[in-house]
Tab-separated table of C-alpha atoms and ligand atoms in Angstrom:
chain	number	residue	atom	x	y	z
A	1	MET	CA	88.850	152.563	110.317
A	2	ALA	CA	85.737	152.427	112.414
A	3	VAL	CA	82.611	153.514	110.762
A	4	ALA	CA	79.784	155.376	112.685
A	5	GLN	CA	76.987	152.876	113.038
A	6	GLU	CA	73.778	154.416	111.338
A	7	ASN	CA	71.481	152.687	113.994
A	8	TRP	CA	73.635	153.399	117.059
A	9	ARG	CA	70.969	155.606	118.612
A	10	ASP	CA	68.296	152.887	118.544
A	11	THR	CA	70.532	150.411	120.532
A	12	GLU	CA	71.329	152.447	123.692
A	13	PRO	CA	69.753	154.988	125.968
A	14	SER	CA	69.842	158.588	124.537
A	15	LEU	CA	71.558	161.564	126.108
A	16	ASP	CA	68.021	162.815	127.183
A	17	GLU	CA	67.106	159.474	128.492
A	18	VAL	CA	70.306	159.150	130.619
A	19	MET	CA	69.824	162.669	131.929
A	20	ALA	CA	66.350	161.760	132.880
A	21	SER	CA	67.143	158.527	134.753
A	22	HIS	CA	69.860	160.208	136.791
A	23	GLY	CA	68.239	163.175	138.174
A	24	ASP	CA	70.660	163.396	141.053
A	25	VAL	CA	73.655	163.804	138.632
A	26	SER	CA	74.326	167.128	137.079
A	27	PRO	CA	73.255	167.193	133.320
A	28	TYR	CA	76.401	169.001	132.609
A	29	VAL	CA	78.427	166.307	133.827
A	30	ILE	CA	76.454	163.781	131.776
A	31	ILE	CA	76.681	165.984	128.605
A	32	LYS	CA	80.402	166.197	129.232
A	33	THR	CA	80.864	162.537	129.589
A	34	ASP	CA	79.033	161.973	126.183
A	35	VAL	CA	81.212	164.762	124.574
A	36	GLN	CA	84.276	163.094	125.574
A	37	ARG	CA	83.216	159.714	124.418
A	38	ARG	CA	81.819	160.738	121.127
A	39	GLY	CA	84.019	163.692	120.307
A	40	VAL	CA	83.167	167.178	119.022
A	41	LEU	CA	83.595	168.996	115.655
A	42	PHE	CA	83.377	172.893	115.053
A	43	SER	CA	81.249	174.312	112.293
A	44	LYS	CA	82.886	176.880	109.969
A	45	LYS	CA	80.793	179.491	111.491
A	46	ALA	CA	81.726	178.657	115.062
A	47	LEU	CA	85.377	178.699	114.291
A	48	GLN	CA	85.069	181.938	112.434
A	49	ALA	CA	83.486	183.678	115.455
A	50	VAL	CA	86.208	182.634	118.017
A	51	ASN	CA	87.960	185.447	119.337
A	52	HIS	CA	91.500	184.816	119.092
A	53	ASP	CA	92.682	187.496	121.569
A	54	VAL	CA	90.597	185.751	124.277
A	55	ALA	CA	90.601	181.787	123.725
A	56	ALA	CA	93.347	179.496	124.357
A	57	LEU	CA	93.758	178.006	120.728
A	58	LYS	CA	96.904	175.895	120.578
A	59	MET	CA	98.535	173.198	122.764
A	60	ARG	CA	101.709	171.314	122.886
A	61	GLY	CA	100.871	167.914	124.729
A	62	ILE	CA	102.218	164.570	124.787
A	63	TYR	CA	98.963	163.408	123.144
A	64	GLN	CA	98.180	165.987	120.812
A	65	GLU	CA	100.091	169.058	119.257
A	66	LYS	CA	97.032	171.533	118.322
A	67	GLU	CA	97.509	174.588	116.255
A	68	ASN	CA	94.433	174.365	114.109
A	69	GLY	CA	92.422	177.305	115.340
A	70	GLU	CA	90.104	175.126	117.462
A	71	PRO	CA	89.671	176.086	121.174
A	72	ASN	CA	91.516	173.750	123.791
A	73	GLY	CA	88.575	173.252	125.736
A	74	LEU	CA	84.994	173.938	126.328
A	75	ILE	CA	83.381	175.457	129.558
A	76	LEU	CA	79.518	174.637	130.183
A	77	ASN	CA	77.092	177.080	131.996
A	78	ASP	CA	77.899	175.775	135.433
A	79	GLY	CA	81.622	175.920	134.956
A	80	THR	CA	82.075	172.306	133.884
A	81	SER	CA	85.018	172.045	131.609
A	82	ILE	CA	85.671	169.591	128.763
A	83	ILE	CA	89.121	169.214	127.190
A	84	MET	CA	88.974	169.260	123.598
A	85	GLU	CA	90.963	166.074	121.914
A	86	GLU	CA	91.417	167.112	118.448
A	87	MET	CA	89.464	164.744	116.233
A	88	ASP	CA	92.187	163.230	113.877
A	89	ALA	CA	91.053	162.622	110.299
A	90	ASP	CA	90.014	158.791	110.924
A	91	SER	CA	88.297	159.780	114.363
A	92	ALA	CA	86.441	162.595	112.787
A	93	LYS	CA	85.127	160.408	110.048
A	94	SER	CA	84.072	157.614	112.288
A	95	GLY	CA	82.793	159.705	115.045
A	96	ARG	CA	84.518	157.195	117.238
A	97	GLY	CA	81.805	154.538	116.155
A	98	ARG	CA	79.060	157.203	116.868
A	99	ASP	CA	78.014	160.709	115.369
A	100	ALA	CA	80.432	163.442	116.967
A	101	PHE	CA	78.649	166.631	118.700
A	102	VAL	CA	79.178	169.554	116.823
A	103	VAL	CA	79.850	173.184	118.152
A	104	ASP	CA	77.745	175.720	116.028
A	105	LEU	CA	76.968	179.448	116.006
A	106	ILE	CA	73.258	180.092	116.459
A	107	ASP	CA	71.821	183.629	116.817
A	108	GLY	CA	75.452	184.941	117.549
A	109	LYS	CA	76.085	182.306	120.402
A	110	ALA	CA	78.416	179.269	120.497
A	111	VAL	CA	76.271	176.269	121.256
A	112	LEU	CA	76.759	172.579	121.486
A	113	THR	CA	74.490	170.472	119.376
A	114	ASP	CA	73.466	166.831	118.806
A	115	ASN	CA	72.055	165.616	115.501
A	116	GLY	CA	71.253	169.421	114.772
A	117	THR	CA	69.507	170.059	118.297
A	118	VAL	CA	70.979	172.476	120.571
A	119	VAL	CA	72.080	170.824	123.848
A	120	THR	CA	73.633	173.807	125.599
A	121	GLU	CA	75.683	177.036	125.314
A	122	VAL	CA	79.375	176.535	125.454
A	123	SER	CA	82.173	179.169	126.136
A	124	TYR	CA	86.064	178.474	125.526
A	125	TRP	CA	88.846	178.142	127.857
A	126	PRO	CA	90.409	181.537	128.301
A	127	LYS	CA	93.938	182.318	126.948
A	128	PRO	CA	96.369	183.018	130.225
A	129	ASP	CA	98.487	186.216	130.218
A	130	TYR	CA	101.844	184.059	129.640
A	131	PHE	CA	100.561	182.333	126.463
A	132	ASP	CA	102.026	184.439	123.705
A	133	LYS	CA	105.238	185.470	125.560
A	134	LEU	CA	108.745	183.817	124.767
A	135	THR	CA	111.209	182.604	127.263
A	136	SER	CA	114.762	184.239	127.099
A	137	ARG	CA	115.857	181.143	125.021
A	138	GLY	CA	113.188	182.279	122.544
A	139	THR	CA	110.689	179.618	123.063
A	140	PRO	CA	106.912	180.435	122.859
A	141	MET	CA	105.796	179.768	126.391
A	142	TRP	CA	102.485	177.992	125.105
A	143	GLN	CA	104.936	175.352	124.129
A	144	VAL	CA	106.496	175.026	127.355
A	145	VAL	CA	103.557	174.396	129.740
A	146	ASN	CA	99.839	173.880	128.720
A	147	ALA	CA	97.111	175.607	130.662
A	148	ARG	CA	93.557	174.695	131.663
A	149	PRO	CA	91.385	177.311	133.033
A	150	GLN	CA	92.780	176.608	136.790
A	151	ARG	CA	96.111	175.013	136.433
A	152	ILE	CA	99.158	174.577	134.384
A	153	GLY	CA	100.583	171.087	133.164
A	154	ILE	CA	104.086	170.385	132.553
A	155	ALA	CA	105.085	167.491	130.436
A	156	MET	CA	108.948	167.188	130.486
A	157	TYR	CA	109.516	163.941	128.189
A	158	GLN	CA	107.438	164.003	125.081
A	159	PHE	CA	107.936	160.301	124.605
A	160	CYS	CA	107.306	157.061	126.423
A	161	ASP	CA	110.190	154.362	126.895
A	162	PHE	CA	107.619	151.653	126.809
A	163	TRP	CA	107.248	152.371	123.183
A	164	LYS	CA	110.837	152.086	122.420
A	165	ALA	CA	111.992	149.391	120.134
A	166	GLY	CA	114.564	148.243	122.738
A	167	ALA	CA	111.587	147.900	125.243
A	168	GLY	CA	109.736	145.808	122.567
A	169	GLY	CA	107.342	148.481	121.605
A	170	LYS	CA	105.120	147.654	124.645
A	171	GLY	CA	103.149	150.900	125.046
A	172	CYS	CA	99.610	151.004	126.306
A	173	LYS	CA	97.252	150.062	123.355
A	174	PHE	CA	94.935	153.009	123.777
A	175	CYS	CA	97.710	155.710	124.030
A	176	ALA	CA	98.553	158.202	121.392
A	177	ILE	CA	101.997	159.354	122.707
A	178	ALA	CA	103.992	157.366	120.175
A	179	SER	CA	102.176	158.513	116.999
A	180	THR	CA	101.922	162.083	118.416
A	181	CYS	CA	105.728	161.993	118.850
A	182	LYS	CA	106.233	160.462	115.494
A	183	THR	CA	104.367	163.324	113.644
A	184	THR	CA	105.796	166.147	115.853
A	185	LYS	CA	109.466	165.142	116.332
A	186	GLU	CA	110.620	167.701	113.697
A	187	LYS	CA	109.580	170.708	115.556
A	188	LYS	CA	110.264	169.821	119.331
A	189	ASP	CA	112.725	168.431	121.554
A	190	MET	CA	112.095	165.207	123.183
A	191	LEU	CA	112.925	166.780	126.748
A	192	ILE	CA	111.626	170.221	127.480
A	193	ASN	CA	114.233	172.567	128.562
A	194	GLU	CA	114.119	172.809	132.350
A	195	ASP	CA	115.222	176.510	132.284
A	196	ASP	CA	112.305	177.503	129.914
A	197	VAL	CA	109.989	175.534	132.323
A	198	VAL	CA	111.171	177.403	135.355
A	199	GLU	CA	110.940	180.763	133.734
A	200	THR	CA	107.414	180.096	132.247
A	201	VAL	CA	106.227	179.069	135.688
A	202	ALA	CA	107.605	182.392	136.925
A	203	GLU	CA	105.656	184.239	134.393
A	204	VAL	CA	102.503	182.261	134.951
A	205	LEU	CA	102.593	183.186	138.653
A	206	LYS	CA	102.409	186.946	137.876
A	207	GLN	CA	98.883	186.568	136.792
A	208	PRO	CA	96.656	186.986	139.870
A	209	GLY	CA	94.213	184.285	140.702
A	210	ARG	CA	94.817	182.168	137.554
A	211	LEU	CA	96.726	179.224	138.886
A	212	ARG	CA	95.377	176.767	141.519
A	213	MET	CA	97.769	173.914	140.918
A	214	ILE	CA	100.907	172.725	139.029
A	215	GLN	CA	100.618	169.236	137.268
A	216	LEU	CA	103.497	167.371	135.837
A	217	CYS	CA	102.820	164.299	133.574
A	218	CYS	CA	104.778	162.727	130.804
A	219	GLY	CA	105.950	159.385	129.396
A	220	THR	CA	108.005	156.923	131.288
A	221	LEU	CA	111.845	156.976	131.288
A	222	LEU	CA	112.914	153.608	132.476
A	223	GLY	CA	116.448	154.203	132.939
A	224	GLY	CA	118.650	154.915	135.970
A	225	GLU	CA	121.941	153.954	137.613
A	226	GLY	CA	120.177	152.579	140.734
A	227	GLU	CA	116.646	151.368	140.627
A	228	LEU	CA	114.354	151.094	137.501
A	229	LEU	CA	112.826	154.610	136.895
A	230	ASP	CA	115.661	156.483	138.765
A	231	GLU	CA	116.168	158.550	135.623
A	232	GLU	CA	112.549	159.840	135.688
A	233	VAL	CA	112.695	160.264	139.383
A	234	ASN	CA	115.879	162.318	139.109
A	235	MET	CA	114.461	164.622	136.471
A	236	TYR	CA	111.239	165.346	138.521
A	237	ALA	CA	113.333	165.987	141.922
A	238	HIS	CA	115.516	168.429	140.029
A	239	LEU	CA	112.777	170.351	138.444
A	240	LEU	CA	110.723	170.468	141.502
A	241	ARG	CA	113.478	171.526	143.723
A	242	ARG	CA	113.970	174.447	141.187
A	243	LEU	CA	110.367	175.154	141.178
A	244	GLY	CA	110.167	175.317	144.989
A	245	GLU	CA	112.661	178.321	144.641
A	246	LEU	CA	109.700	180.291	143.294
A	247	PHE	CA	107.611	179.775	146.642
A	248	SER	CA	107.969	180.625	150.266
A	249	THR	CA	106.210	177.545	151.655
A	250	LYS	CA	107.374	174.104	151.838
A	251	LYS	CA	104.609	172.434	149.865
A	252	ILE	CA	102.621	173.707	147.043
A	253	LEU	CA	99.215	172.344	145.515
A	254	THR	CA	101.221	169.917	142.930
A	255	GLN	CA	100.230	166.743	141.263
A	256	LEU	CA	102.634	164.295	139.735
A	257	ILE	CA	100.986	161.782	137.386
A	258	ALA	CA	103.863	159.363	136.768
A	259	THR	CA	104.956	155.822	136.500
A	260	ALA	CA	104.572	153.654	139.914
A	261	TYR	CA	107.652	154.214	141.937
A	262	THR	CA	109.275	152.357	144.757
A	263	GLU	CA	108.689	153.694	148.413
A	264	LYS	CA	112.325	154.996	148.475
A	265	GLN	CA	111.723	156.836	145.233
A	266	LEU	CA	108.524	158.215	146.618
A	267	ARG	CA	109.901	159.291	150.023
A	268	ARG	CA	112.677	161.119	148.060
A	269	LEU	CA	110.261	163.158	146.078
A	270	TYR	CA	108.172	163.718	149.111
A	271	GLU	CA	110.881	164.937	151.448
A	272	GLU	CA	113.081	166.753	148.780
A	273	THR	CA	110.504	168.881	147.016
A	274	ILE	CA	107.270	170.903	147.121
A	275	LEU	CA	105.322	167.983	145.676
A	276	SER	CA	101.873	167.432	147.451
A	277	SER	CA	99.930	164.502	145.530
A	278	TYR	CA	100.858	161.498	143.435
A	279	THR	CA	99.225	159.629	140.744
A	280	ALA	CA	100.262	156.393	139.007
A	281	ASP	CA	97.584	155.334	136.401
A	282	ILE	CA	96.549	151.582	136.498
A	283	GLU	CA	94.357	152.239	133.413
A	284	VAL	CA	91.953	149.569	133.911
A	285	LEU	CA	90.700	147.824	137.061
A	286	ASN	CA	91.161	144.234	135.778
A	287	GLU	CA	94.632	142.414	135.995
A	288	ASN	CA	94.014	140.193	132.855
A	289	ILE	CA	92.908	143.080	130.705
A	290	PHE	CA	95.753	145.228	131.977
A	291	ASN	CA	98.348	142.618	131.082
A	292	TRP	CA	96.974	142.831	127.426
A	293	LEU	CA	96.520	146.741	127.122
A	294	CYS	CA	99.634	147.618	129.104
A	295	PRO	CA	102.301	144.964	128.217
A	296	GLY	CA	105.189	147.166	129.196
A	297	LYS	CA	103.707	148.096	132.512
A	298	ALA	CA	102.885	144.698	133.181
A	299	GLU	CA	106.197	143.260	132.307
A	300	ARG	CA	108.275	145.761	134.462
A	301	ILE	CA	106.251	146.388	137.415
A	302	GLY	CA	102.880	144.062	137.018
A	303	TYR	CA	99.442	144.835	138.205
A	304	LYS	CA	99.851	143.596	141.703
A	305	GLY	CA	103.063	145.349	141.868
A	306	TRP	CA	101.665	148.823	140.436
A	307	LYS	CA	98.789	148.498	143.066
A	308	GLU	CA	101.140	147.700	146.032
A	309	ARG	CA	103.332	150.887	145.187
A	310	LEU	CA	100.195	152.825	145.106
A	311	PHE	CA	99.280	151.488	148.656
A	312	ARG	CA	102.762	152.538	149.903
A	313	ALA	CA	102.359	155.926	148.389
A	314	VAL	CA	99.477	156.573	150.829
A	315	ASP	CA	102.036	156.045	153.609
A	316	VAL	CA	104.357	158.495	151.993
A	317	PHE	CA	101.948	161.257	150.796
A	318	GLY	CA	99.128	160.741	153.235
A	319	GLU	CA	95.388	159.945	152.790
A	320	HIS	CA	93.508	161.773	150.074
A	321	ASN	CA	96.780	162.619	148.306
A	322	VAL	CA	97.226	159.588	146.173
A	323	ASN	CA	94.977	158.393	143.321
A	324	THR	CA	95.195	156.333	140.313
A	325	GLY	CA	93.564	157.075	136.715
A	326	ILE	CA	91.471	154.730	134.702
A	327	VAL	CA	90.533	154.773	131.078
A	328	SER	CA	86.907	154.359	131.402
A	329	GLY	CA	85.499	152.142	128.601
A	330	VAL	CA	88.585	150.658	127.511
A	331	GLU	CA	87.844	147.485	129.483
A	332	PHE	CA	85.634	146.595	126.577
A	333	SER	CA	88.419	146.422	124.057
A	334	ARG	CA	88.193	143.174	121.930
A	335	PRO	CA	89.184	140.561	122.012
A	336	VAL	CA	90.138	140.241	125.729
A	337	GLY	CA	87.758	142.922	127.396
A	338	PHE	CA	84.239	142.469	128.734
A	339	THR	CA	81.247	141.860	126.637
A	340	SER	CA	78.864	142.618	129.212
A	341	GLU	CA	78.424	146.109	130.641
A	342	GLU	CA	76.668	144.614	133.929
A	343	GLU	CA	79.616	142.324	134.349
A	344	ALA	CA	82.208	145.188	133.724
A	345	LEU	CA	80.267	147.417	136.114
A	346	GLU	CA	80.245	145.107	138.914
A	347	SER	CA	83.967	143.985	138.394
A	348	THR	CA	85.179	147.566	138.081
A	349	LEU	CA	83.439	148.740	141.136
A	350	ARG	CA	84.457	145.749	143.274
A	351	GLU	CA	88.206	146.303	142.295
A	352	ALA	CA	87.845	150.124	142.795
A	353	GLU	CA	86.545	149.430	146.283
A	354	ASP	CA	89.954	147.615	147.088
A	355	PHE	CA	91.875	150.698	145.845
A	356	ILE	CA	89.727	153.221	147.831
A	357	SER	CA	89.332	151.282	150.967
A	358	HIS	CA	93.345	151.407	150.863
A	359	GLY	CA	93.350	155.237	150.590
A	360	VAL	CA	93.689	155.439	146.824
A	361	GLY	CA	91.200	157.472	144.890
A	362	ILE	CA	90.144	156.797	141.355
A	363	ALA	CA	90.116	159.261	138.620
A	364	GLN	CA	87.821	158.202	135.813
A	365	THR	CA	88.908	159.460	132.246
A	366	VAL	CA	86.342	158.660	129.505
A	367	TRP	CA	88.133	156.637	126.831
A	368	GLN	CA	88.445	158.852	123.693
A	369	ILE	CA	89.221	156.309	120.833
A	370	ARG	CA	91.963	157.984	118.718
A	371	GLY	CA	92.419	156.871	115.231
A	372	ASN	CA	96.185	156.995	115.569
A	373	THR	CA	96.175	154.267	118.389
A	374	PRO	CA	96.307	150.538	118.084
A	375	LEU	CA	92.535	150.481	119.284
A	376	ARG	CA	91.450	152.551	116.646
A	377	ASN	CA	88.629	150.015	115.402
A	378	GLN	CA	87.078	149.577	118.762
A	379	ARG	CA	83.828	150.931	120.194
A	380	ALA	CA	83.384	152.711	123.331
A	381	PRO	CA	80.429	151.509	125.892
A	382	SER	CA	77.095	153.354	126.330
A	383	LEU	CA	76.716	156.594	128.058
A	384	GLU	CA	74.411	154.891	130.537
A	385	TYR	CA	77.334	152.676	131.578
A	386	LEU	CA	79.821	155.294	131.959
A	387	ILE	CA	77.631	157.304	134.239
A	388	GLN	CA	76.898	154.297	136.340
A	389	VAL	CA	80.447	153.900	136.789
A	390	ALA	CA	80.971	157.707	137.781
A	391	VAL	CA	78.008	157.348	140.219
A	392	GLY	CA	79.517	154.082	141.635
A	393	LEU	CA	83.051	155.535	142.147
A	394	ASP	CA	81.540	158.790	143.696
A	395	ALA	CA	79.580	156.525	146.160
A	396	LEU	CA	82.547	154.504	147.130
A	397	GLN	CA	84.756	157.677	147.626
A	398	ARG	CA	82.086	159.102	149.812
A	399	LYS	CA	81.789	155.420	151.763
A	400	TYR	CA	85.504	155.789	152.626
A	401	ARG	CA	85.497	159.548	153.079
A	402	GLN	CA	88.043	159.837	150.352
A	403	GLU	CA	88.621	163.372	149.523
A	404	VAL	CA	89.807	164.114	145.935
A	405	TYR	CA	90.732	167.688	146.607
A	406	PHE	CA	93.786	167.627	144.383
A	407	ASP	CA	91.974	165.905	141.291
A	408	ASP	CA	88.527	167.402	141.579
A	409	PHE	CA	86.257	169.772	139.489
A	410	ARG	CA	87.895	172.636	140.920
A	411	THR	CA	91.696	171.512	140.229
A	412	CYS	CA	91.393	169.057	137.198
A	413	GLY	CA	87.921	169.085	135.722
A	414	ASN	CA	88.473	166.133	133.490
A	415	HIS	CA	86.954	163.429	135.565
A	416	PRO	CA	83.088	162.622	135.712
A	417	ASN	CA	83.252	160.945	138.986
A	418	THR	CA	85.250	163.603	140.887
A	419	ASP	CA	82.917	166.305	139.115
A	420	LEU	CA	80.432	164.856	141.305
A	421	ALA	CA	82.281	165.563	144.663
A	422	ARG	CA	80.840	169.052	144.293
A	423	ILE	CA	77.373	168.079	145.796
B	1	LIG	S1	102.820	154.619	130.232
B	1	LIG	FE1	101.211	153.756	128.716
B	1	LIG	S2	99.768	155.514	128.757
B	1	LIG	FE2	101.523	156.392	129.896
B	1	LIG	S3	102.520	157.497	128.323
B	1	LIG	FE3	103.361	155.345	128.304
B	1	LIG	S4	102.231	154.305	126.678
B	1	LIG	FE4	101.160	156.074	127.107
């Protein structure tokens, strides 16, 4: 288990210093990035004051099953949202190599604190109307889809075939899906029931103004009678056609975060369903590190193959409708990753430009080191580095006029770089 280094604050620019040196970046985006990097805990007082009728407090996701009474997410004063990754016992003790932030209650207000000093006020993601209802099969709807303030997420397959023993247990080293699955398999099915999903989405739609986008994201299904991944494509095509019956227009703001498909598979999804955008996560913008971190993806599709499939996806879905996610910071994982932040920044942005100039946007997700992943003993880079990546990616997306409408602060709210698109 990694242990928080006592002197880490002396070895890198502080939150205040990073905010002072990036006057053109919203301080809330910088705070959010640091919270994601270091994690956050709740004081007893803060938890006791949470209004259970108003806040969303439980979540069934592929990376965590959360029912511990902590809010699913924070909202800062300018509307910036932060997803709460539950701090498992190991991560909480280690603070991911640094001290975690703490949400406390001071003068009756929930506040984010760092080292005992108030950083900013916070509020919590609101509970949507569907949350405590049951489907006709008796399934609690909060277990069927998860909710952010502005969208819902559907995770049909709760496992990932890359982790299967038959596939060599070659899942991505930073990913918590396998351990989440292991600890929750007694209480959930591996495949979410499609009738439950359609019924829950219909219920979600009854709440006016609540839903901006439907996102679909789950683990990889490698099987299929035709091509590799046909099983996964069939699952999504069937579900999306059924969801389409709930709407009167041909396309709906939807995002599929999935494995990298062939052009034929992509065309099928685009032409037969309401799907309007597509994401296939390359995870790290470096082929050598990708091969080490994502051995299953590397073996079945490869870094260059993944990239090429994303470029072809732009032909199918059109400009501004395709992107790829990176786990920002994981490029420093030892022993294969970078050792110098300058070198990593230069290399990451150079490779990002190749994607963006081909019409593929980049969504920066901050690496949250989880105690239940093979990378539990690693250390994330400095906050300054992560902000430089966000600023660099934002500049590139502006240079190539790459709109990130389907994955920006309005629609997703999880990516520091696309949060910057608001200015
Ligand atoms: S493809 Fe990699 S990151 Fe995605 S669910 Fe599978 S193991 Fe996790």
